[in-house]
Coordinates of C-alpha atoms and ligand atoms in Angstrom, one line a residue:
X134 CA 16.0 47.4 38.3
X135 CA 13.5 46.9 41.2
X136 CA 10.1 45.3 40.7
X137 CA 8.5 48.6 41.4
X138 CA 10.4 50.8 38.9
X139 CA 10.0 48.0 36.4
X140 CA 6.3 47.7 36.9
X141 CA 3.5 48.6 34.5
X142 CA 1.7 50.9 37.0
X143 CA 5.0 52.8 37.5
X144 CA 5.6 53.2 33.7
X145 CA 2.0 54.3 33.1
X146 CA 2.4 57.1 35.7
X147 CA 5.7 58.2 34.2
X148 CA 4.0 58.4 30.8
X149 CA 1.1 60.3 32.3
X150 CA 3.4 62.7 34.0
X151 CA 4.9 63.7 30.6
X152 CA 1.4 64.0 29.1
X153 CA 0.2 66.5 31.7
X154 CA 3.4 68.5 31.9
X155 CA 1.7 71.5 30.5
X156 CA -1.6 71.1 32.3
X157 CA -2.3 74.0 34.7
X158 CA -4.5 73.6 37.8
X159 CA -6.1 77.0 37.2
X160 CA -7.3 75.8 33.8
X161 CA -8.6 72.5 35.3
X162 CA -10.6 74.5 37.9
X163 CA -11.9 76.8 35.2
X164 CA -13.0 73.9 33.0
X165 CA -14.7 71.9 35.7
X166 CA -16.9 73.6 38.3
X167 CA -17.3 70.2 40.0
X168 CA -13.6 69.8 40.7
X169 CA -13.8 70.6 44.4
X170 CA -16.7 68.1 44.9
X171 CA -14.9 65.4 42.9
X172 CA -11.6 65.8 44.8
X173 CA -12.7 66.1 48.4
X174 CA -14.0 63.7 51.1
X175 CA -14.8 63.5 54.7
X176 CA -13.9 60.8 57.2
X177 CA -13.7 60.4 61.0
X178 CA -14.5 64.1 61.6
X179 CA -11.9 65.4 59.1
X180 CA -12.5 67.0 55.7
X181 CA -9.9 66.7 53.0
X182 CA -9.8 69.0 49.9
X183 CA -7.3 67.6 47.5
X184 CA -8.5 69.4 44.4
X185 CA -5.6 71.8 44.4
X186 CA -3.2 69.1 43.2
X187 CA -1.7 68.6 39.7
X188 CA -4.1 65.8 39.0
X189 CA -6.9 64.7 36.8
X190 CA -9.2 61.7 37.2
X191 CA -6.7 59.8 35.1
X192 CA -3.9 60.6 37.5
X193 CA -6.0 59.3 40.4
X194 CA -6.9 56.2 38.5
X195 CA -3.3 55.5 37.7
X196 CA -2.2 56.1 41.3
X197 CA -4.9 53.7 42.5
X198 CA -3.6 51.1 40.0
X199 CA -0.2 51.5 41.6
X200 CA -1.8 51.0 45.1
X201 CA -3.5 47.8 43.9
X202 CA -0.4 46.6 42.1
X203 CA 1.5 47.0 45.4
X204 CA -1.3 45.3 47.3
X205 CA -2.0 48.1 49.7
X206 CA -5.2 46.4 50.8
X207 CA -3.4 43.1 51.6
X208 CA -0.7 44.9 53.5
X209 CA -3.4 46.8 55.5
X210 CA -5.1 43.5 56.4
X211 CA -1.7 42.0 57.4
X212 CA -1.0 44.9 59.7
X213 CA -4.4 44.9 61.4
X214 CA -4.2 41.1 61.5
X215 CA -1.1 41.2 63.7
X216 CA 1.3 39.6 61.2
X217 CA 5.0 40.2 61.8
X218 CA 5.2 42.8 59.0
X219 CA 8.2 44.5 60.7
X220 CA 10.5 41.9 59.1
X221 CA 13.9 43.0 60.3
X222 CA 12.8 43.0 63.9
X223 CA 10.3 40.1 63.4
X224 CA 7.5 42.1 65.1
X225 CA 3.8 42.7 64.5
X226 CA 2.8 46.4 64.1
X227 CA -0.3 46.9 66.2
X228 CA -0.6 50.4 67.5
X229 CA -4.1 50.1 66.1
X230 CA -4.9 47.6 68.9
X231 CA -4.1 50.2 71.5
X232 CA -7.1 52.2 70.3
X233 CA -9.4 49.4 69.3
X234 CA -12.7 50.4 70.8
X235 CA -14.6 47.5 69.2
X236 CA -15.1 44.1 70.7
X237 CA -12.9 42.5 68.0
X238 CA -10.0 40.5 69.5
X239 CA -6.5 41.3 68.1
X240 CA -4.2 38.3 68.1
X241 CA -0.4 38.2 68.1
X242 CA 1.0 34.6 67.9
X243 CA -2.5 33.3 68.5
X244 CA -3.2 35.3 71.6
X245 CA -5.7 38.1 72.0
X246 CA -3.7 41.2 73.2
X247 CA -6.8 43.2 74.1
X248 CA -7.2 42.1 77.7
X249 CA -3.6 43.2 78.5
X250 CA -4.2 46.5 76.6
X251 CA -7.3 47.2 78.6
X252 CA -5.7 46.3 81.9
X253 CA -2.8 48.8 81.4
X254 CA -5.4 51.5 80.4
X255 CA -7.3 50.8 83.6
X256 CA -4.1 51.2 85.7
X257 CA -3.3 54.4 83.8
X258 CA -6.8 55.7 84.4
X259 CA -6.6 55.1 88.2
X260 CA -3.1 56.6 88.4
X261 CA -3.9 59.7 86.3
X262 CA -7.0 60.3 88.3
X263 CA -5.2 60.0 91.6
X264 CA -2.6 62.5 90.5
X265 CA -5.2 64.9 89.1
X266 CA -7.4 64.6 92.2
X267 CA -4.5 65.2 94.5
X268 CA -4.8 61.8 96.1
X269 CA -1.3 60.7 95.0
X270 CA 0.9 62.5 97.5
X271 CA 4.5 63.3 97.6
X272 CA 6.8 62.2 100.4
X273 CA 5.8 65.2 102.6
X274 CA 2.1 64.5 102.1
X275 CA 1.5 67.2 99.5
X276 CA -0.4 66.7 96.2
X277 CA 1.6 66.7 93.0
X278 CA 1.7 70.0 91.2
X279 CA 4.2 69.2 88.4
X280 CA 4.8 66.2 86.2
X281 CA 8.1 65.9 84.3
X282 CA 8.1 63.4 81.5
X283 CA 11.7 62.3 80.7
X284 CA 11.9 60.5 77.4
X285 CA 13.1 61.1 73.8
X286 CA 12.0 60.4 70.2
X287 CA 8.7 58.5 70.3
X288 CA 8.8 58.6 74.1
X289 CA 8.6 62.4 74.0
X290 CA 7.4 63.8 70.7
X291 CA 3.9 62.3 70.7
X292 CA 3.2 63.2 74.4
X293 CA 4.5 66.8 73.9
X294 CA 2.6 67.4 70.7
X295 CA -0.7 66.0 72.0
X296 CA -0.4 67.7 75.4
X297 CA 0.2 71.0 73.7
X298 CA -2.6 70.4 71.1
X299 CA -5.1 69.6 73.8
X300 CA -4.3 72.4 76.3
X301 CA -7.9 73.7 76.2
X302 CA -8.9 70.4 77.7
X303 CA -6.3 70.4 80.5
X304 CA -8.3 71.4 83.6
X305 CA -6.2 69.7 86.3
X306 CA -4.0 71.8 88.6
X307 CA -1.0 69.8 87.4
X308 CA 1.5 71.3 85.0
X309 CA 3.3 69.1 82.5
X310 CA 6.9 69.5 81.5
X311 CA 9.0 67.5 79.0
X312 CA 12.7 66.8 79.1
X313 CA 14.3 65.0 76.2
X314 CA 17.7 66.4 75.2
X315 CA 20.8 65.1 77.0
X316 CA 22.0 68.7 77.0
X317 CA 21.9 69.4 80.7
X318 CA 20.3 72.7 80.0
X319 CA 17.1 71.0 79.1
X320 CA 16.7 69.4 82.5
X321 CA 18.3 72.2 84.5
X322 CA 15.9 74.8 83.0
X323 CA 12.9 72.7 83.7
X324 CA 13.9 71.9 87.3
X325 CA 14.8 75.5 88.2
X326 CA 11.3 76.4 89.2
X327 CA 10.1 73.0 90.5
X328 CA 9.8 71.8 94.1
X329 CA 11.0 68.2 94.7
X330 CA 8.2 67.7 97.3
X331 CA 5.5 68.2 94.7
X332 CA 7.1 66.9 91.5
X333 CA 6.5 63.6 89.9
X334 CA 8.8 62.1 87.2
X335 CA 7.6 59.8 84.5
X336 CA 10.6 58.0 83.0
X337 CA 9.4 57.0 79.5
X338 CA 11.5 54.7 77.5
X339 CA 10.5 51.6 75.5
X340 CA 13.9 50.0 75.9
X341 CA 14.9 51.7 79.1
X342 CA 18.4 51.7 77.8
X343 CA 18.4 55.0 75.9
X344 CA 21.5 57.1 76.9
X345 CA 19.8 60.5 77.0
X346 CA 16.8 59.3 79.0
X347 CA 18.7 57.3 81.5
X348 CA 21.2 60.2 82.0
X349 CA 18.4 62.6 82.5
X350 CA 16.5 60.2 84.8
X351 CA 19.6 59.6 87.0
X352 CA 20.2 63.4 87.3
X353 CA 16.5 64.0 88.1
X354 CA 16.8 61.4 90.9
X355 CA 20.0 63.0 92.3
X356 CA 18.2 66.4 92.2
X357 CA 15.2 64.9 94.1
X358 CA 17.4 63.1 96.7
X359 CA 19.3 66.3 97.4
X360 CA 16.1 67.4 99.2
X361 CA 14.3 64.2 100.0
X362 CA 17.5 62.4 101.3
X363 CA 15.8 59.0 101.8
X364 CA 15.8 56.5 98.8
X365 CA 12.5 55.2 100.0
X366 CA 10.8 58.4 98.9
X367 CA 11.7 57.7 95.2
X368 CA 8.7 55.5 95.0
X369 CA 6.3 58.4 95.4
X370 CA 8.0 60.5 92.8
X371 CA 9.2 58.3 90.0
X372 CA 7.1 56.1 87.8
X373 CA 8.3 54.3 84.6
X374 CA 6.7 53.6 81.3
X375 CA 8.6 50.8 79.5
X376 CA 8.6 47.3 77.9
X377 CA 11.7 46.4 79.9
X378 CA 10.9 45.5 83.5
X379 CA 14.4 44.3 84.4
X380 CA 16.0 47.6 83.5
X381 CA 13.2 49.6 85.3
X382 CA 13.9 47.5 88.4
X383 CA 17.7 48.1 88.0
X384 CA 17.1 51.9 87.9
X385 CA 15.3 51.6 91.2
X386 CA 11.7 52.0 90.3
X387 CA 9.3 49.4 91.8
X388 CA 7.5 47.5 89.0
X389 CA 4.3 48.4 90.9
X390 CA 5.0 51.9 89.6
X391 CA 5.6 50.8 86.1
X392 CA 3.2 51.0 83.2
X393 CA 4.0 48.4 80.5
X394 CA 3.6 48.1 76.8
X395 CA 4.7 45.7 74.1
X396 CA 7.3 45.2 71.4
X397 CA 4.6 45.4 68.8
X398 CA 4.2 49.1 69.5
X399 CA 6.8 51.1 67.6
X400 CA 8.3 54.1 69.5
X401 CA 6.9 56.7 67.1
X402 CA 3.5 55.0 67.2
X403 CA 3.4 54.7 71.0
X404 CA 1.5 57.8 72.2
X405 CA -1.7 55.6 72.4
X406 CA 0.0 53.2 74.9
X407 CA 1.2 53.9 78.4
X408 CA 3.6 56.4 76.7
X409 CA 0.5 58.6 76.6
X410 CA 0.4 58.7 80.4
X411 CA 1.4 62.4 80.6
X412 CA -1.4 63.2 78.1
X413 CA -3.8 61.4 80.2
X414 CA -2.7 63.2 83.4
X415 CA -3.1 66.5 81.5
X416 CA -6.6 65.9 80.0
X417 CA -8.0 63.1 82.1
X418 CA -8.9 59.5 81.2
X419 CA -12.3 60.4 79.6
X420 CA -10.7 62.8 77.1
X421 CA -7.8 60.3 76.5
X422 CA -10.5 57.8 75.6
X423 CA -11.9 60.3 73.1
X424 CA -8.4 60.6 71.6
X425 CA -8.2 56.8 71.2
X426 CA -11.8 56.8 69.8
X427 CA -10.9 59.4 67.2
X428 CA -7.9 57.4 66.0
X429 CA -10.1 54.2 66.0
X430 CA -12.6 56.0 63.8
X431 CA -9.8 56.7 61.3
X432 CA -8.6 53.1 61.6
X433 CA -12.1 51.9 60.7
X434 CA -12.2 54.2 57.7
X435 CA -8.8 53.1 56.5
X436 CA -9.5 49.5 57.0
X437 CA -12.9 49.5 55.2
X438 CA -13.2 52.4 52.8
X439 CA -12.5 51.6 49.1
X440 CA -9.2 52.8 48.0
X441 CA -10.7 55.6 45.9
X442 CA -12.5 57.0 48.9
X443 CA -9.8 56.3 51.4
X444 CA -8.3 59.4 53.0
X445 CA -4.9 58.0 54.1
X446 CA -4.5 56.1 50.8
X447 CA -5.2 59.3 48.7
X448 CA -2.9 61.4 50.8
X449 CA -0.2 58.8 50.4
X450 CA -0.6 58.4 46.7
X451 CA -0.4 62.2 46.2
X452 CA 2.8 62.2 48.1
X453 CA 4.2 59.4 45.9
X454 CA 3.0 61.3 42.8
X455 CA 5.2 64.3 43.7
X456 CA 8.1 62.5 45.2
X457 CA 8.6 60.1 42.4
X458 CA 7.2 61.8 39.3
X459 CA 7.7 65.5 40.1
X460 CA 11.0 65.2 41.9
X461 CA 9.7 66.9 45.0
X462 CA 12.3 66.2 47.7
X463 CA 10.5 68.0 50.5
X464 CA 7.1 68.4 51.9
X465 CA 5.6 71.0 54.2
X466 CA 2.9 70.5 56.9
X467 CA 1.4 73.8 57.9
X468 CA -1.0 73.7 60.8
X469 CA -3.0 76.9 61.1
X470 CA -3.6 76.3 64.7
X471 CA -1.2 77.5 67.4
X472 CA -2.1 74.4 69.6
X473 CA -0.6 72.2 66.8
X474 CA 2.7 74.0 67.0
X475 CA 4.6 70.7 67.7
X476 CA 2.7 68.7 65.1
X477 CA 5.4 69.2 62.3
X478 CA 8.1 68.1 64.8
X479 CA 6.1 65.0 65.7
X480 CA 5.5 64.2 62.0
X481 CA 9.2 64.5 61.3
X482 CA 9.8 61.4 63.3
X483 CA 6.7 59.6 62.1
X484 CA 7.5 60.2 58.5
X485 CA 11.3 60.5 58.2
X486 CA 12.2 57.7 60.7
X487 CA 9.6 55.4 59.1
X488 CA 10.3 56.1 55.4
X489 CA 13.9 57.3 55.3
X490 CA 15.0 54.0 53.9
X491 CA 16.9 53.0 50.7
X492 CA 16.6 49.3 50.5
X493 CA 13.4 47.3 49.8
X494 CA 11.9 44.8 52.3
X495 CA 13.9 42.1 50.5
X496 CA 17.2 44.1 51.0
X497 CA 17.7 45.3 47.4
X498 CA 18.8 48.9 46.9
X499 CA 15.9 51.0 45.7
X500 CA 16.2 52.8 42.3
X501 CA 13.5 55.4 43.1
X502 CA 13.1 58.1 45.8
X503 CA 11.5 57.2 49.1
X504 CA 10.5 59.5 52.1
X505 CA 10.7 63.2 51.6
X506 CA 12.2 65.8 54.0
X507 CA 9.3 67.1 56.1
X508 CA 9.1 70.5 57.7
X509 CA 6.6 73.0 58.9
X510 CA 5.7 75.7 61.3
X511 CA 2.3 76.9 62.5
X512 CA 0.6 79.5 60.2
X513 CA 0.8 82.4 59.9
X514 CA 4.4 82.4 61.1
X515 CA 5.7 80.4 58.2
X516 CA 4.2 82.9 55.7
X517 CA 6.7 85.5 56.9
X518 CA 9.6 83.2 56.9
X519 CA 9.9 80.4 54.3
X520 CA 6.8 80.6 52.2
X521 CA 8.8 82.8 49.8
X522 CA 10.6 79.7 48.7
X523 CA 7.4 77.7 48.4
X524 CA 5.9 80.4 46.2
X525 CA 8.8 81.4 44.0
X526 CA 11.7 79.1 44.7
X527 CA 13.0 76.6 42.3
X528 CA 11.7 73.5 44.1
X529 CA 8.3 72.1 44.1
X530 CA 7.1 71.7 47.7
X531 CA 3.7 70.1 48.2
X532 CA 2.0 71.5 51.3
X533 CA -0.7 70.2 53.7
X534 CA -2.7 73.0 55.3
X535 CA -4.4 71.9 58.5
X536 CA -7.1 74.1 60.3
X537 CA -10.2 74.0 62.5
X538 CA -13.4 75.8 61.6
X539 CA -13.7 77.1 65.2
X540 CA -11.3 78.3 67.7
X541 CA -11.0 77.7 71.5
X542 CA -10.0 81.4 71.8
X543 CA -12.6 83.5 69.9
X544 CA -10.9 86.8 70.7
X545 CA -10.8 90.1 68.8
X546 CA -12.6 93.3 68.5
X547 CA -15.5 91.3 67.2
X548 CA -15.7 87.8 68.7
X549 CA -13.7 85.4 66.5
X550 CA -12.0 88.1 64.5
X551 CA -8.5 86.6 64.9
X552 CA -9.8 83.2 63.7
X553 CA -11.4 84.7 60.6
X554 CA -8.1 86.4 59.8
X555 CA -6.2 83.1 60.4
X556 CA -8.5 81.1 58.2
X557 CA -8.6 83.7 55.4
X558 CA -4.8 83.3 55.3
X559 CA -5.0 79.5 54.9
X560 CA -7.5 79.7 52.1
X561 CA -5.5 82.5 50.5
X562 CA -2.2 80.7 50.6
X563 CA -3.6 77.5 49.0
X564 CA -5.2 79.6 46.3
X565 CA -2.1 81.7 45.7
X566 CA 0.0 78.5 45.4
X567 CA -2.4 77.0 42.9
X568 CA -3.2 80.1 40.8
X569 CA 0.1 81.9 40.8
X570 CA 0.2 85.2 39.0
X571 CA 1.1 85.5 35.3
X572 CA 3.2 88.3 33.8
X573 CA 0.1 89.8 32.2
X574 CA -1.6 89.9 35.6
X575 CA 1.4 91.6 37.1
X576 CA 1.5 94.1 34.3
X577 CA -2.2 94.9 34.5
X578 CA -2.0 95.3 38.3
X579 CA 1.1 97.6 38.1
X580 CA -0.1 99.7 35.3
X581 CA -3.4 100.3 37.2
X582 CA -1.3 101.7 40.0
X583 CA 0.2 104.3 37.7
X584 CA 3.7 102.9 37.2
X585 CA 5.7 103.8 34.1
X586 CA 5.9 101.1 31.5
X587 CA 9.7 100.7 31.8
X588 CA 9.5 100.3 35.6
X589 CA 6.8 97.8 35.1
X590 CA 8.7 95.6 32.7
X591 CA 11.8 95.6 34.9
X592 CA 9.8 94.3 37.8
X593 CA 7.5 91.8 36.0
X594 CA 9.9 88.8 36.2
X595 CA 10.3 89.3 40.0
X596 CA 6.7 89.6 40.6
X597 CA 5.5 86.6 38.7
X598 CA 4.3 83.6 40.6
X599 CA 4.6 80.4 38.7
X600 CA 1.6 78.8 40.5
X601 CA 0.6 75.3 39.8
X602 CA 2.0 74.4 43.2
X603 CA 0.1 71.7 45.0
X604 CA -1.6 71.6 48.4
X605 CA -4.1 69.6 50.4
X606 CA -6.3 71.3 52.9
X607 CA -7.4 69.3 55.9
X608 CA -10.2 70.9 58.0
X609 CA -12.0 69.9 61.2
X610 CA -14.9 71.5 63.0
X611 CA -12.9 71.9 66.2
X612 CA -9.5 70.7 67.5
X613 CA -10.6 68.1 70.1
X614 CA -9.2 64.9 71.5
X615 CA -11.2 63.0 68.9
X616 CA -10.2 65.1 65.8
X617 CA -6.6 65.1 67.0
X618 CA -6.7 61.3 67.3
X619 CA -8.1 61.0 63.8
X620 CA -5.5 63.5 62.4
X621 CA -2.6 61.6 63.8
X622 CA -4.0 58.2 62.7
X623 CA -4.5 59.7 59.2
X624 CA -0.8 60.5 58.9
X625 CA 0.3 57.2 60.5
X626 CA -1.6 55.3 57.8
X627 CA -0.5 57.7 55.1
X628 CA 3.1 56.9 56.0
X629 CA 2.3 53.2 56.1
X630 CA 0.7 53.2 52.6
X631 CA 3.7 55.0 51.2
X632 CA 6.0 52.4 52.7
X633 CA 4.0 49.7 51.1
X634 CA 4.1 51.4 47.7
X635 CA 7.9 51.9 48.0
X636 CA 8.3 48.3 49.3
X637 CA 10.3 49.4 52.3
X638 CA 10.0 48.5 56.0
X639 CA 8.5 51.6 57.6
X640 CA 8.8 50.1 61.1
X641 CA 12.5 49.7 61.8
X642 CA 15.1 52.5 62.4
X643 CA 18.6 51.0 61.9
X644 CA 19.7 54.5 60.7
X645 CA 19.8 55.8 64.3
X646 CA 22.3 53.1 65.5
X647 CA 25.6 54.1 63.9
X648 CA 25.8 57.5 65.6
X649 CA 24.8 55.9 69.0
X650 CA 27.6 53.3 68.5
X651 CA 30.3 55.9 67.6
X652 CA 29.2 58.2 70.5
X653 CA 29.8 55.3 72.9
X654 CA 33.3 54.8 71.5
X655 CA 34.1 58.5 71.6
X656 CA 32.8 59.2 75.1
X657 CA 35.6 57.4 77.0
X658 CA 38.1 59.0 74.7
X659 CA 37.0 62.6 75.4
X660 CA 39.4 63.2 78.3
X661 CA 42.4 61.2 77.3
X662 CA 42.1 61.5 73.5
X663 CA 41.8 58.6 71.1
X664 CA 44.5 56.2 70.3
X665 CA 46.5 57.1 67.2
X666 CA 44.7 56.3 64.0
X667 CA 41.4 55.5 65.8
X668 CA 39.6 58.2 63.9
X669 CA 39.9 60.4 60.9
X670 CA 41.8 63.7 61.3
X671 CA 38.6 65.8 61.5
X672 CA 37.1 63.8 64.4
X673 CA 40.5 63.6 66.2
X674 CA 41.0 67.4 65.6
X675 CA 37.6 68.4 66.9
X676 CA 38.1 66.4 70.1
X677 CA 41.5 68.0 70.6
X678 CA 40.1 71.5 70.0
X679 CA 37.5 70.7 72.7
X680 CA 40.1 69.6 75.2
X681 CA 42.1 72.8 74.5
X682 CA 39.1 75.1 74.8
X683 CA 36.9 73.9 77.5
Ligands
LIG764 O1 11.7 54.8 74.0 P1 13.2 54.5 73.9 O2 13.5 53.1 73.9 O3 13.9 55.3 74.9 O4 13.6 55.0 72.4 C1 13.5 56.4 72.1 C2 13.8 56.6 70.6 O5 15.1 56.1 70.3 C3 15.6 56.3 69.0 O6 16.8 55.8 68.9 C4 14.6 55.7 68.0 O7 14.8 54.4 67.9 C5 13.2 56.1 68.2 O8 12.4 55.4 67.4 C6 12.8 55.9 69.7 O9 11.5 56.4 69.8

């Protein structure tokens, strides 16, 4: 048995779970008019209502005991303090330094990293401005009209998500494009409409060895040179974002056109670094600084607020509650904001790559569940697709609803009509999940509409909603760079706290390696076929089928 599953806080929660098995949220609301006030809080421009959870004050108390037992506060101090908490890679975890707007130094191995962080930001500012202002010219003297970011995973998802989310702030006459997939279709479809004379490529890769990114980057260069002819022109059209100067040089990009970052920035935590360059080109350095400031505000809240008033801690503990004590294997994030349409995809990497682990930090197998499957779609689309299962399926799927009080597009017959409809749907969904609909309520409703008793009884079981399905609602006044920064940081810290509770390393990702390794074995075998016995019959058969059918 692991220390966690053996611990007193864990056992107390398991007991409490049995005690409240028959407690219904709708009764808790009826009994306590102050429930909303008691289970909600505001931080860094975000408002969290967590009252629609299967919890009482006792539950929260026991979850906080678990957080204390697992030393969440100590772990938080160690992360912000630059200790090498990513044990398997012997690295500090300091994405918070990238958005540190205070004068506090941040030291790694005794050295303050802030001067280097600021220096890269200044170079990014100058470069982004020169592209936005049309001062950075292509090889024929024309300003840049299109920027293509080539990267994958953390070198893609954060920039795409934030660039989409902050579209209302993108005033420059520069269009952003993102290519990640090694499927040639992705690059080909993006390049179709672009002019090499006015296109700038940002090659984004922490390691600068990622197969997909390098393959796409080489093809982009070939496409560019078909028109530009002269290798010397590459310098005006290709810049790199990486920690690996030697590989950048090898690719043929002058280090003068490289924006660096550091091994203490994890890929999925890197949008605050030079990886955010496309975001900065889209929204400008001032707005990018607001994004950093919003995240910093959430960092300060996380670092200093007591656990019981700490938004990331509470969200994390609620996740643990359902994952480990209610057997909830998945979890939905449902942004009611079209601009956040890539937010669930971004969170999938953040959460599932961080906490999809099954050994403890000490290398012991866990005997409890860790990270859930995360999915989501922007509202209201999800309602007409998979919400059926959330309302009436056999699994418990906790949901986070995310919405802004105001819209950037107040359209409709009356100004803002669309937005009122959108928000009424968020509030209604959370209420419906919590309340459900009892058999008696179904009967009463149907009888009122004049249906025959027999017909009613046949339909009752189909029309009952079990309810008691949990959700959090996260609101902000408006989706801005600052509130987006706070929102992302909220989830980053949530994932961190869960990793601490589960005693896993949230900052490595060995699970992506095996597939990479096998693909590099299979690639040279594609044409000739593998040596006999090199693979199982399925893998060999699939390769043979491909050779016969291509
Ligand atoms: O930024 P690079 O080094 O190209 O890595 C891109 C992505 O690669 C994957 O294998 C993962 O490890 C991700 O965490 C990472 O974001």
